[in-house]
XYZ file of C-alpha atoms in Angstrom:
309
model
C -20.655 -8.738 -32.268
C -23.952 -7.257 -31.056
C -22.829 -3.685 -31.816
C -22.531 -2.306 -35.318
C -20.393 0.844 -35.222
C -21.103 1.454 -38.918
C -24.843 1.946 -38.407
C -26.521 5.253 -39.166
C -25.629 8.008 -36.660
C -28.280 9.162 -34.218
C -28.523 12.828 -33.368
C -28.031 13.894 -29.755
C -31.038 16.097 -28.805
C -28.907 17.995 -26.290
C -26.353 19.597 -28.579
C -26.905 18.291 -32.065
C -23.867 16.017 -32.023
C -24.251 12.634 -33.589
C -23.536 9.515 -31.575
C -20.880 8.465 -34.065
C -18.998 11.745 -33.654
C -19.071 11.243 -29.877
C -17.658 7.738 -30.272
C -14.834 8.960 -32.464
C -13.906 11.581 -29.858
C -13.938 8.990 -27.088
C -11.526 6.714 -28.957
C -9.400 9.518 -30.365
C -6.830 9.226 -27.577
C -5.688 5.633 -27.259
C -3.663 4.610 -24.203
C -0.132 3.472 -24.829
C 0.303 -0.266 -24.903
C 2.606 -1.657 -22.221
C 5.990 -2.618 -23.641
C 6.217 -6.230 -24.763
C 8.428 -8.233 -22.397
C 11.049 -10.587 -23.702
C 11.141 -14.119 -22.269
C 14.220 -13.234 -20.210
C 12.326 -10.313 -18.631
C 9.071 -12.179 -18.084
C 10.816 -15.070 -16.351
C 13.563 -13.129 -14.571
C 14.197 -14.259 -10.964
C 12.697 -12.275 -8.080
C 14.390 -11.729 -4.705
C 13.049 -13.544 -1.633
C 13.321 -10.287 0.342
C 10.155 -8.915 -1.270
C 8.173 -11.630 0.536
C 10.111 -12.669 3.645
C 11.792 -10.399 6.192
C 14.931 -12.448 6.785
C 16.731 -15.688 5.969
C 18.981 -17.677 8.259
C 20.938 -20.910 8.628
C 20.142 -23.164 11.582
C 23.009 -25.466 12.530
C 22.212 -28.696 14.367
C 24.729 -29.289 17.209
C 26.743 -32.499 16.995
C 26.290 -32.814 13.241
C 27.147 -31.191 9.932
C 23.479 -30.499 9.216
C 22.534 -26.920 8.324
C 18.921 -25.997 7.569
C 18.004 -22.818 5.743
C 14.932 -20.931 6.925
C 12.976 -17.887 5.769
C 11.057 -15.791 8.291
C 8.430 -13.092 8.078
C 6.176 -11.210 10.483
C 6.684 -10.117 14.080
C 3.553 -11.030 16.026
C 1.078 -13.840 16.457
C 1.417 -17.612 16.155
C 4.085 -19.175 13.982
C 2.884 -20.641 10.696
C 5.443 -23.348 9.949
C 5.571 -24.044 6.189
C 6.874 -27.390 4.893
C 7.299 -27.661 1.118
C 6.771 -30.580 -1.236
C 9.369 -32.805 -2.861
C 11.457 -30.888 -5.388
C 10.300 -27.498 -4.092
C 11.782 -25.267 -1.358
C 10.661 -22.955 1.421
C 10.339 -20.225 -1.202
C 7.300 -21.996 -2.656
C 5.418 -20.292 0.200
C 6.714 -16.804 -0.668
C 3.461 -15.362 -2.019
C 1.510 -16.868 0.875
C 4.018 -15.516 3.410
C 3.578 -11.983 2.117
C -0.098 -12.170 3.095
C 0.128 -14.321 6.228
C 2.784 -12.119 7.862
C 0.217 -9.348 8.265
C -1.460 -11.403 11.012
C 1.082 -14.037 12.055
C 4.714 -15.045 11.903
C 5.911 -17.286 9.073
C 8.731 -19.814 9.219
C 9.441 -21.557 5.896
C 12.060 -24.303 5.983
C 14.197 -25.841 3.246
C 13.886 -29.543 4.027
C 16.820 -31.949 3.833
C 18.205 -32.269 0.306
C 16.325 -29.175 -0.874
C 16.999 -25.477 -1.350
C 19.941 -24.114 0.639
C 19.891 -26.799 3.342
C 22.826 -29.222 3.426
C 23.163 -32.333 5.574
C 25.436 -35.304 6.084
C 23.039 -37.396 4.000
C 20.837 -35.374 1.660
C 19.254 -38.554 0.281
C 17.806 -39.737 3.605
C 14.278 -38.447 3.081
C 12.561 -40.935 5.376
C 9.501 -39.586 7.174
C 11.212 -40.171 10.519
C 14.351 -38.251 9.526
C 12.401 -35.332 8.039
C 10.254 -35.080 11.186
C 13.313 -35.072 13.444
C 14.931 -32.388 11.277
C 11.936 -30.093 11.695
C 11.681 -30.723 15.437
C 15.423 -30.036 15.859
C 15.117 -26.716 14.026
C 12.131 -25.678 16.150
C 13.961 -26.634 19.334
C 16.969 -24.490 18.397
C 14.834 -21.516 17.390
C 12.356 -21.572 20.287
C 13.816 -23.780 23.019
C 11.552 -25.043 25.801
C 8.938 -22.308 25.338
C 7.775 -22.441 21.703
C 4.969 -20.128 20.564
C 1.634 -21.356 19.245
C 2.374 -23.195 15.992
C 0.232 -23.957 12.945
C 1.856 -26.421 10.550
C 1.171 -26.054 6.834
C 2.522 -28.857 4.654
C 2.370 -29.207 0.879
C 2.543 -32.670 -0.746
C 5.570 -34.450 0.778
C 5.700 -31.653 3.365
C 2.059 -32.391 4.150
C 2.968 -35.954 5.063
C 5.793 -34.661 7.273
C 3.365 -32.266 8.960
C 0.921 -35.112 9.696
C 3.686 -37.347 11.046
C 4.869 -34.538 13.350
C 1.323 -34.123 14.666
C 1.097 -37.882 15.250
C 4.253 -37.748 17.382
C 2.548 -35.253 19.740
C 5.981 -33.683 20.204
C 4.791 -30.068 19.934
C 2.761 -29.061 23.018
C 1.873 -25.682 21.498
C 0.617 -27.076 18.183
C -2.765 -25.484 17.495
C -3.547 -26.226 13.849
C -2.737 -28.420 10.847
C -3.142 -27.512 7.178
C -2.425 -30.170 4.552
C -2.104 -28.992 0.950
C -3.109 -31.366 -1.853
C -1.947 -34.714 -0.562
C -4.226 -37.696 0.096
C -2.994 -41.159 0.998
C -5.040 -43.067 -1.587
C -4.102 -40.854 -4.528
C -0.460 -40.569 -3.459
C 0.002 -44.322 -2.981
C -1.584 -45.052 -6.360
C 0.693 -42.556 -8.111
C 3.978 -43.894 -6.707
C 4.355 -46.485 -9.455
C 4.435 -43.659 -11.993
C 6.810 -41.345 -10.117
C 10.107 -42.552 -11.594
C 8.732 -42.130 -15.116
C 7.417 -38.653 -14.270
C 10.779 -37.632 -12.820
C 12.748 -39.037 -15.776
C 10.502 -37.335 -18.317
C 10.918 -33.851 -16.902
C 13.556 -31.557 -18.377
C 16.851 -32.157 -16.565
C 19.189 -29.378 -17.744
C 18.659 -25.648 -18.204
C 20.879 -23.142 -19.955
C 19.801 -20.405 -17.530
C 17.642 -19.801 -14.464
C 15.173 -17.964 -16.705
C 14.791 -21.056 -18.887
C 14.058 -23.167 -15.808
C 11.407 -20.707 -14.646
C 9.836 -20.667 -18.104
C 9.800 -24.484 -18.209
C 8.133 -24.733 -14.795
C 5.343 -22.380 -15.873
C 4.764 -23.759 -19.361
C 5.122 -27.326 -18.095
C 2.407 -26.749 -15.543
C 4.253 -27.487 -12.300
C 3.612 -23.874 -11.281
C 0.835 -21.810 -12.813
C 1.677 -18.539 -11.083
C 4.525 -16.784 -12.907
C 5.404 -14.593 -9.921
C 5.653 -17.618 -7.648
C 7.869 -19.401 -10.164
C 10.164 -16.383 -10.458
C 10.829 -16.277 -6.716
C 10.835 -20.006 -5.924
C 12.388 -21.864 -8.871
C 15.934 -20.436 -8.459
C 16.083 -22.127 -5.032
C 15.315 -25.478 -6.647
C 18.390 -25.375 -8.895
C 22.127 -25.985 -8.670
C 24.758 -25.174 -11.262
C 26.581 -28.147 -12.760
C 30.125 -26.997 -13.578
C 30.924 -30.084 -15.627
C 27.905 -29.663 -17.901
C 27.825 -25.853 -17.735
C 24.109 -25.740 -16.989
C 21.558 -25.730 -14.168
C 19.925 -28.883 -12.885
C 17.508 -29.907 -10.135
C 18.808 -29.513 -6.582
C 16.728 -32.344 -5.100
C 17.672 -35.830 -6.311
C 14.204 -37.283 -5.786
C 14.772 -40.169 -8.198
C 17.390 -41.543 -5.764
C 15.029 -41.557 -2.751
C 12.383 -44.028 -3.926
C 12.857 -46.294 -0.898
C 11.262 -43.623 1.304
C 8.243 -42.664 -0.801
C 5.860 -45.293 0.533
C 6.693 -44.302 4.113
C 5.581 -40.734 3.456
C 2.009 -41.659 2.666
C 1.206 -45.080 4.183
C -1.395 -44.672 6.942
C -1.514 -40.910 6.342
C -5.313 -40.561 6.344
C -5.754 -42.201 9.754
C -2.910 -40.142 11.225
C -4.473 -36.981 9.818
C -7.898 -37.752 11.251
C -6.482 -38.641 14.664
C -4.481 -35.424 15.001
C -5.980 -33.654 18.050
C -5.920 -30.136 16.552
C -8.214 -28.273 14.118
C -7.479 -29.533 10.615
C -7.854 -28.075 7.126
C -7.353 -30.000 3.887
C -6.801 -27.932 0.751
C -7.368 -29.858 -2.460
C -7.014 -28.983 -6.129
C -9.923 -31.280 -7.042
C -12.757 -33.133 -5.303
C -11.798 -36.449 -6.904
C -8.748 -36.752 -4.650
C -10.444 -37.882 -1.413
C -9.876 -41.518 -0.465
C -12.467 -43.596 1.405
C -11.085 -42.908 4.895
C -11.048 -39.148 4.357
C -14.455 -39.178 2.686
C -15.976 -40.778 5.789
C -14.055 -38.414 8.071
C -15.195 -35.406 6.076
C -18.838 -36.523 6.268
C -18.415 -36.852 10.029
C -17.094 -33.302 10.250
C -13.648 -34.273 11.530
C -11.878 -31.691 9.396
C -12.547 -28.743 7.129
C -12.009 -29.199 3.408
C -11.623 -26.492 0.800
C -11.296 -27.176 -2.927
C -9.196 -24.520 -4.669
C -9.689 -24.909 -8.396
C -7.537 -23.705 -11.307
C -4.314 -23.678 -9.263
C -2.714 -27.015 -9.991
C -0.890 -29.092 -7.379
C 1.012 -26.210 -5.743
C -2.079 -24.471 -4.389
C -0.179 -22.162 -2.063
């Protein structure tokens, strides 16, 4: 508003042209506008292969359990990515594309999520989830695992902390917890069933599910939603629509076990620790004291929502 293009023209002393005639020549050739995308184009699924190098199924001997993994990178330590409840290993796709330039990435579909299938997909106890991850690592790397950095988001963050507390990985060299704090998580559990029941349950297409996840705020990055949301869905033949793969509402008995005592376990983990938070108000008392004592690094990543990665 500070410029008035209708003001009197000023003469250019160099060649006698007026400023207004120069302006008209500058704007004479307008660039073509990009074509307007339809909703089906904007929210069309993206292939995992643009972010990871390979996918694989890891079968656990002596059971019917099969865990799906995505891998990227060829050198360096292994960054083990554990997703949150209702997500999948593909929620780390955009991160993997960057991390694989300096390290290897292993993103796992946890029990009851993504393309992993087990004898009991509803057993999401912290103990079971930890054992699942350790079994997969043992099959992939045997008795000589590489240096491992565990990155866990939300529920996956609690699993990561519990694994560290077990001291079962001799080559563990780092822990990154993404937006989960014991105090906040425990306080929110009483609202979880209502939150889960209020979310949209059925989708006419994968594109509609992606659009809902973005507009509903569970994922703010459209590209991330396009690559990760399809892995969170299953097709219901009886209802002729897509629905959520993970039946979180049926696993309430395990929720408290994910987060109880989490802060103390996090602080006592004997490796370098990083806590990524979406807001500074999420620290509980134990972590606040630990942070003041310099026991871990904390980074607040604003304007991302819960799924920071």
